[in-house]
Amino acid sequence: MVMAKYRVLIAYGTKTEFTQAIAEEVAAVLREDGLDVEVRPAAEIVSVGPYDAVVLGGELRANRWHRDARRFARRHSAQLRSRPVWFFSSGTSDASDASKDGGADVPPVPSARRAMNQTGARGHLTVGGRPGRLPRGLFDRGGAARSSAARDLLADHPEMFRVRDWAHHIANEVTGS
């Protein structure tokens, strides 16, 4: 008997490519763990109905979660409450740099916390670092890294180890492993 793959949506709101890089890294891990994953900007999502689980990411600016992520959570809150949901925030300030605490997660900012409450999110990860470290144009329109050098740059970012561990945790929860 062949088991159906779980479908996971990773949606994100950002003005930089760092948040997209995190979303793509989570997607790569979930795919390695056998899940069917789609990564898209939050503003493009019409329905979360086709998905078994959702990961929503938002860039942090001025201690606020990105507007597209907040709107996505509000617009789809009823559907999100009926499936597993996780959030991540990508920090642009030293205050959000989780790596300074030896990997301990920084709590979500108030706007992300409200969205978590609206959706019944199971967890949150703050990813520190400055998007300015990543050059523009890392991704093509389909979300793929444009070159092996771009992939290597992302893979070496110090926070990506935490992102990968967190993504494996999500895969285990989704599949019940």
PDB file of N, CA and C in Angstrom, residues 79-148:
ATOM      1  N   GLN A  79      -9.081  28.378   8.408  1.00  0.00           N
ATOM      2  CA  GLN A  79      -8.525  27.160   7.810  1.00  0.00           C
ATOM      3  C   GLN A  79      -7.228  26.738   8.492  1.00  0.00           C
ATOM      4  N   LEU A  80      -6.434  27.698   8.904  1.00  0.00           N
ATOM      5  CA  LEU A  80      -5.162  27.365   9.547  1.00  0.00           C
ATOM      6  C   LEU A  80      -5.370  26.684  10.897  1.00  0.00           C
ATOM      7  N   ARG A  81      -6.429  27.046  11.592  1.00  0.00           N
ATOM      8  CA  ARG A  81      -6.690  26.440  12.903  1.00  0.00           C
ATOM      9  C   ARG A  81      -6.986  24.945  12.792  1.00  0.00           C
ATOM     10  N   SER A  82      -7.337  24.472  11.612  1.00  0.00           N
ATOM     11  CA  SER A  82      -7.692  23.061  11.447  1.00  0.00           C
ATOM     12  C   SER A  82      -6.529  22.203  10.936  1.00  0.00           C
ATOM     13  N   ARG A  83      -5.328  22.747  10.914  1.00  0.00           N
ATOM     14  CA  ARG A  83      -4.165  21.980  10.450  1.00  0.00           C
ATOM     15  C   ARG A  83      -2.929  22.443  11.229  1.00  0.00           C
ATOM     16  N   PRO A  84      -1.870  21.645  11.225  1.00  0.00           N
ATOM     17  CA  PRO A  84      -0.648  22.072  11.914  1.00  0.00           C
ATOM     18  C   PRO A  84      -0.005  23.269  11.215  1.00  0.00           C
ATOM     19  N   VAL A  85       0.409  24.242  12.023  1.00  0.00           N
ATOM     20  CA  VAL A  85       0.994  25.478  11.511  1.00  0.00           C
ATOM     21  C   VAL A  85       2.213  25.840  12.360  1.00  0.00           C
ATOM     22  N   TRP A  86       3.257  26.301  11.700  1.00  0.00           N
ATOM     23  CA  TRP A  86       4.446  26.813  12.375  1.00  0.00           C
ATOM     24  C   TRP A  86       4.802  28.152  11.763  1.00  0.00           C
ATOM     25  N   PHE A  87       5.426  29.016  12.563  1.00  0.00           N
ATOM     26  CA  PHE A  87       5.841  30.337  12.110  1.00  0.00           C
ATOM     27  C   PHE A  87       7.351  30.485  12.262  1.00  0.00           C
ATOM     28  N   PHE A  88       7.933  31.309  11.404  1.00  0.00           N
ATOM     29  CA  PHE A  88       9.303  31.757  11.643  1.00  0.00           C
ATOM     30  C   PHE A  88       9.397  33.243  11.336  1.00  0.00           C
ATOM     31  N   SER A  89      10.344  33.881  12.000  1.00  0.00           N
ATOM     32  CA  SER A  89      10.632  35.292  11.782  1.00  0.00           C
ATOM     33  C   SER A  89      12.095  35.416  11.413  1.00  0.00           C
ATOM     34  N   SER A  90      12.383  36.259  10.432  1.00  0.00           N
ATOM     35  CA  SER A  90      13.783  36.498  10.072  1.00  0.00           C
ATOM     36  C   SER A  90      14.151  37.891  10.545  1.00  0.00           C
ATOM     37  N   GLY A  91      15.109  37.923  11.457  1.00  0.00           N
ATOM     38  CA  GLY A  91      15.462  39.182  12.101  1.00  0.00           C
ATOM     39  C   GLY A  91      16.459  39.995  11.317  1.00  0.00           C
ATOM     40  N   THR A  92      16.320  41.301  11.439  1.00  0.00           N
ATOM     41  CA  THR A  92      17.245  42.205  10.779  1.00  0.00           C
ATOM     42  C   THR A  92      17.990  43.063  11.780  1.00  0.00           C
ATOM     43  N   SER A  93      17.786  42.801  13.063  1.00  0.00           N
ATOM     44  CA  SER A  93      18.456  43.611  14.071  1.00  0.00           C
ATOM     45  C   SER A  93      19.202  42.707  15.033  1.00  0.00           C
ATOM     46  N   ASP A  94      20.128  43.290  15.779  1.00  0.00           N
ATOM     47  CA  ASP A  94      20.881  42.511  16.756  1.00  0.00           C
ATOM     48  C   ASP A  94      19.963  41.898  17.798  1.00  0.00           C
ATOM     49  N   ALA A  95      18.853  42.553  18.109  1.00  0.00           N
ATOM     50  CA  ALA A  95      17.926  42.030  19.113  1.00  0.00           C
ATOM     51  C   ALA A  95      17.313  40.710  18.683  1.00  0.00           C
ATOM     52  N   SER A  96      17.225  40.479  17.394  1.00  0.00           N
ATOM     53  CA  SER A  96      16.607  39.243  16.920  1.00  0.00           C
ATOM     54  C   SER A  96      17.629  38.163  16.595  1.00  0.00           C
ATOM     55  N   ASP A  97      18.896  38.414  16.858  1.00  0.00           N
ATOM     56  CA  ASP A  97      19.929  37.435  16.513  1.00  0.00           C
ATOM     57  C   ASP A  97      19.959  36.327  17.547  1.00  0.00           C
ATOM     58  N   ALA A  98      19.244  35.263  17.268  1.00  0.00           N
ATOM     59  CA  ALA A  98      19.099  34.159  18.214  1.00  0.00           C
ATOM     60  C   ALA A  98      20.421  33.469  18.485  1.00  0.00           C
ATOM     61  N   SER A  99      21.347  33.542  17.567  1.00  0.00           N
ATOM     62  CA  SER A  99      22.612  32.837  17.752  1.00  0.00           C
ATOM     63  C   SER A  99      23.417  33.410  18.907  1.00  0.00           C
ATOM     64  N   LYS A 100      23.131  34.631  19.334  1.00  0.00           N
ATOM     65  CA  LYS A 100      23.847  35.226  20.458  1.00  0.00           C
ATOM     66  C   LYS A 100      23.540  34.502  21.761  1.00  0.00           C
ATOM     67  N   ASP A 101      22.407  33.826  21.835  1.00  0.00           N
ATOM     68  CA  ASP A 101      22.030  33.097  23.040  1.00  0.00           C
ATOM     69  C   ASP A 101      22.376  31.626  22.917  1.00  0.00           C
ATOM     70  N   GLY A 102      23.357  31.298  22.110  1.00  0.00           N
ATOM     71  CA  GLY A 102      23.750  29.907  21.954  1.00  0.00           C
ATOM     72  C   GLY A 102      22.681  29.065  21.298  1.00  0.00           C
ATOM     73  N   GLY A 103      21.869  29.676  20.452  1.00  0.00           N
ATOM     74  CA  GLY A 103      20.852  28.924  19.729  1.00  0.00           C
ATOM     75  C   GLY A 103      19.479  28.984  20.365  1.00  0.00           C
ATOM     76  N   ALA A 104      19.362  29.611  21.538  1.00  0.00           N
ATOM     77  CA  ALA A 104      18.043  29.716  22.159  1.00  0.00           C
ATOM     78  C   ALA A 104      17.162  30.615  21.303  1.00  0.00           C
ATOM     79  N   ASP A 105      15.905  30.240  21.175  1.00  0.00           N
ATOM     80  CA  ASP A 105      15.016  31.023  20.325  1.00  0.00           C
ATOM     81  C   ASP A 105      14.602  32.308  21.020  1.00  0.00           C
ATOM     82  N   VAL A 106      14.465  33.346  20.233  1.00  0.00           N
ATOM     83  CA  VAL A 106      13.967  34.629  20.692  1.00  0.00           C
ATOM     84  C   VAL A 106      12.454  34.594  20.528  1.00  0.00           C
ATOM     85  N   PRO A 107      11.700  35.040  21.529  1.00  0.00           N
ATOM     86  CA  PRO A 107      10.234  34.996  21.407  1.00  0.00           C
ATOM     87  C   PRO A 107       9.746  35.819  20.215  1.00  0.00           C
ATOM     88  N   PRO A 108       8.582  35.453  19.677  1.00  0.00           N
ATOM     89  CA  PRO A 108       8.037  36.223  18.551  1.00  0.00           C
ATOM     90  C   PRO A 108       7.685  37.641  18.978  1.00  0.00           C
ATOM     91  N   VAL A 109       7.790  38.562  18.040  1.00  0.00           N
ATOM     92  CA  VAL A 109       7.374  39.939  18.299  1.00  0.00           C
ATOM     93  C   VAL A 109       5.857  39.946  18.481  1.00  0.00           C
ATOM     94  N   PRO A 110       5.298  40.997  19.111  1.00  0.00           N
ATOM     95  CA  PRO A 110       3.853  41.004  19.392  1.00  0.00           C
ATOM     96  C   PRO A 110       2.959  40.743  18.180  1.00  0.00           C
ATOM     97  N   SER A 111       3.275  41.296  17.019  1.00  0.00           N
ATOM     98  CA  SER A 111       2.404  41.075  15.856  1.00  0.00           C
ATOM     99  C   SER A 111       2.446  39.614  15.402  1.00  0.00           C
ATOM    100  N   ALA A 112       3.593  38.964  15.509  1.00  0.00           N
ATOM    101  CA  ALA A 112       3.672  37.536  15.182  1.00  0.00           C
ATOM    102  C   ALA A 112       2.959  36.708  16.250  1.00  0.00           C
ATOM    103  N   ARG A 113       3.088  37.108  17.508  1.00  0.00           N
ATOM    104  CA  ARG A 113       2.407  36.398  18.604  1.00  0.00           C
ATOM    105  C   ARG A 113       0.888  36.454  18.404  1.00  0.00           C
ATOM    106  N   ARG A 114       0.359  37.610  18.029  1.00  0.00           N
ATOM    107  CA  ARG A 114      -1.088  37.715  17.771  1.00  0.00           C
ATOM    108  C   ARG A 114      -1.501  36.782  16.636  1.00  0.00           C
ATOM    109  N   ALA A 115      -0.707  36.746  15.577  1.00  0.00           N
ATOM    110  CA  ALA A 115      -1.008  35.862  14.442  1.00  0.00           C
ATOM    111  C   ALA A 115      -0.945  34.398  14.873  1.00  0.00           C
ATOM    112  N   MET A 116      -0.008  34.057  15.741  1.00  0.00           N
ATOM    113  CA  MET A 116       0.072  32.686  16.258  1.00  0.00           C
ATOM    114  C   MET A 116      -1.200  32.334  17.023  1.00  0.00           C
ATOM    115  N   ASN A 117      -1.667  33.265  17.837  1.00  0.00           N
ATOM    116  CA  ASN A 117      -2.901  33.023  18.597  1.00  0.00           C
ATOM    117  C   ASN A 117      -4.104  32.877  17.670  1.00  0.00           C
ATOM    118  N   GLN A 118      -4.169  33.673  16.602  1.00  0.00           N
ATOM    119  CA  GLN A 118      -5.277  33.590  15.642  1.00  0.00           C
ATOM    120  C   GLN A 118      -5.317  32.246  14.935  1.00  0.00           C
ATOM    121  N   THR A 119      -4.158  31.667  14.686  1.00  0.00           N
ATOM    122  CA  THR A 119      -4.070  30.469  13.854  1.00  0.00           C
ATOM    123  C   THR A 119      -3.845  29.182  14.631  1.00  0.00           C
ATOM    124  N   GLY A 120      -3.544  29.296  15.914  1.00  0.00           N
ATOM    125  CA  GLY A 120      -3.234  28.106  16.703  1.00  0.00           C
ATOM    126  C   GLY A 120      -1.894  27.498  16.338  1.00  0.00           C
ATOM    127  N   ALA A 121      -0.938  28.330  15.948  1.00  0.00           N
ATOM    128  CA  ALA A 121       0.382  27.841  15.530  1.00  0.00           C
ATOM    129  C   ALA A 121       1.034  27.019  16.636  1.00  0.00           C
ATOM    130  N   ARG A 122       1.715  25.957  16.229  1.00  0.00           N
ATOM    131  CA  ARG A 122       2.368  25.038  17.170  1.00  0.00           C
ATOM    132  C   ARG A 122       3.720  25.530  17.659  1.00  0.00           C
ATOM    133  N   GLY A 123       4.361  26.372  16.878  1.00  0.00           N
ATOM    134  CA  GLY A 123       5.694  26.805  17.272  1.00  0.00           C
ATOM    135  C   GLY A 123       6.195  27.949  16.428  1.00  0.00           C
ATOM    136  N   HIS A 124       7.329  28.494  16.865  1.00  0.00           N
ATOM    137  CA  HIS A 124       7.916  29.660  16.221  1.00  0.00           C
ATOM    138  C   HIS A 124       9.432  29.571  16.320  1.00  0.00           C
ATOM    139  N   LEU A 125      10.108  30.026  15.290  1.00  0.00           N
ATOM    140  CA  LEU A 125      11.565  30.113  15.278  1.00  0.00           C
ATOM    141  C   LEU A 125      11.962  31.500  14.808  1.00  0.00           C
ATOM    142  N   THR A 126      12.825  32.163  15.579  1.00  0.00           N
ATOM    143  CA  THR A 126      13.402  33.424  15.133  1.00  0.00           C
ATOM    144  C   THR A 126      14.780  33.128  14.573  1.00  0.00           C
ATOM    145  N   VAL A 127      15.008  33.571  13.355  1.00  0.00           N
ATOM    146  CA  VAL A 127      16.285  33.346  12.686  1.00  0.00           C
ATOM    147  C   VAL A 127      17.012  34.678  12.623  1.00  0.00           C
ATOM    148  N   GLY A 128      18.123  34.766  13.319  1.00  0.00           N
ATOM    149  CA  GLY A 128      18.892  36.003  13.350  1.00  0.00           C
ATOM    150  C   GLY A 128      19.755  36.156  12.120  1.00  0.00           C
ATOM    151  N   GLY A 129      20.324  37.310  12.018  1.00  0.00           N
ATOM    152  CA  GLY A 129      21.207  37.577  10.892  1.00  0.00           C
ATOM    153  C   GLY A 129      20.735  38.783  10.130  1.00  0.00           C
ATOM    154  N   ARG A 130      21.590  39.260   9.302  1.00  0.00           N
ATOM    155  CA  ARG A 130      21.271  40.447   8.517  1.00  0.00           C
ATOM    156  C   ARG A 130      21.133  40.064   7.050  1.00  0.00           C
ATOM    157  N   PRO A 131      19.973  40.348   6.473  1.00  0.00           N
ATOM    158  CA  PRO A 131      19.786  40.025   5.063  1.00  0.00           C
ATOM    159  C   PRO A 131      20.826  40.669   4.159  1.00  0.00           C
ATOM    160  N   GLY A 132      21.410  41.765   4.578  1.00  0.00           N
ATOM    161  CA  GLY A 132      22.406  42.437   3.762  1.00  0.00           C
ATOM    162  C   GLY A 132      23.621  41.578   3.446  1.00  0.00           C
ATOM    163  N   ARG A 133      23.827  40.511   4.215  1.00  0.00           N
ATOM    164  CA  ARG A 133      24.953  39.617   3.950  1.00  0.00           C
ATOM    165  C   ARG A 133      24.738  38.805   2.673  1.00  0.00           C
ATOM    166  N   LEU A 134      23.516  38.693   2.240  1.00  0.00           N
ATOM    167  CA  LEU A 134      23.201  37.904   1.049  1.00  0.00           C
ATOM    168  C   LEU A 134      23.030  38.840  -0.141  1.00  0.00           C
ATOM    169  N   PRO A 135      23.737  38.580  -1.230  1.00  0.00           N
ATOM    170  CA  PRO A 135      23.591  39.444  -2.399  1.00  0.00           C
ATOM    171  C   PRO A 135      22.218  39.297  -3.042  1.00  0.00           C
ATOM    172  N   ARG A 136      21.776  40.354  -3.679  1.00  0.00           N
ATOM    173  CA  ARG A 136      20.492  40.314  -4.378  1.00  0.00           C
ATOM    174  C   ARG A 136      20.576  39.357  -5.563  1.00  0.00           C
ATOM    175  N   GLY A 137      19.408  38.838  -5.961  1.00  0.00           N
ATOM    176  CA  GLY A 137      19.349  38.002  -7.146  1.00  0.00           C
ATOM    177  C   GLY A 137      19.759  36.560  -6.919  1.00  0.00           C
ATOM    178  N   LEU A 138      19.683  36.089  -5.666  1.00  0.00           N
ATOM    179  CA  LEU A 138      20.056  34.701  -5.390  1.00  0.00           C
ATOM    180  C   LEU A 138      19.076  33.709  -5.996  1.00  0.00           C
ATOM    181  N   PHE A 139      17.829  34.117  -6.160  1.00  0.00           N
ATOM    182  CA  PHE A 139      16.794  33.189  -6.595  1.00  0.00           C
ATOM    183  C   PHE A 139      16.238  33.581  -7.945  1.00  0.00           C
ATOM    184  N   ASP A 140      15.833  32.574  -8.718  1.00  0.00           N
ATOM    185  CA  ASP A 140      15.100  32.862  -9.940  1.00  0.00           C
ATOM    186  C   ASP A 140      13.619  32.996  -9.580  1.00  0.00           C
ATOM    187  N   ARG A 141      12.781  33.255 -10.555  1.00  0.00           N
ATOM    188  CA  ARG A 141      11.352  33.470 -10.273  1.00  0.00           C
ATOM    189  C   ARG A 141      10.679  32.248  -9.668  1.00  0.00           C
ATOM    190  N   GLY A 142      11.222  31.072  -9.896  1.00  0.00           N
ATOM    191  CA  GLY A 142      10.655  29.849  -9.338  1.00  0.00           C
ATOM    192  C   GLY A 142      11.124  29.551  -7.933  1.00  0.00           C
ATOM    193  N   GLY A 143      12.016  30.374  -7.388  1.00  0.00           N
ATOM    194  CA  GLY A 143      12.483  30.179  -6.029  1.00  0.00           C
ATOM    195  C   GLY A 143      13.773  29.390  -5.923  1.00  0.00           C
ATOM    196  N   ALA A 144      14.305  28.901  -7.035  1.00  0.00           N
ATOM    197  CA  ALA A 144      15.532  28.107  -6.977  1.00  0.00           C
ATOM    198  C   ALA A 144      16.749  29.026  -6.892  1.00  0.00           C
ATOM    199  N   ALA A 145      17.742  28.596  -6.120  1.00  0.00           N
ATOM    200  CA  ALA A 145      18.993  29.347  -6.068  1.00  0.00           C
ATOM    201  C   ALA A 145      19.596  29.359  -7.469  1.00  0.00           C
ATOM    202  N   ARG A 146      20.073  30.509  -7.899  1.00  0.00           N
ATOM    203  CA  ARG A 146      20.561  30.670  -9.272  1.00  0.00           C
ATOM    204  C   ARG A 146      21.862  29.917  -9.550  1.00  0.00           C
ATOM    205  N   SER A 147      22.653  29.668  -8.533  1.00  0.00           N
ATOM    206  CA  SER A 147      23.943  29.029  -8.783  1.00  0.00           C
ATOM    207  C   SER A 147      24.363  28.195  -7.589  1.00  0.00           C
ATOM    208  N   SER A 148      25.352  27.339  -7.798  1.00  0.00           N
ATOM    209  CA  SER A 148      25.876  26.560  -6.682  1.00  0.00           C
ATOM    210  C   SER A 148      26.548  27.485  -5.677  1.00  0.00           C
TER     211      SER A 148
END
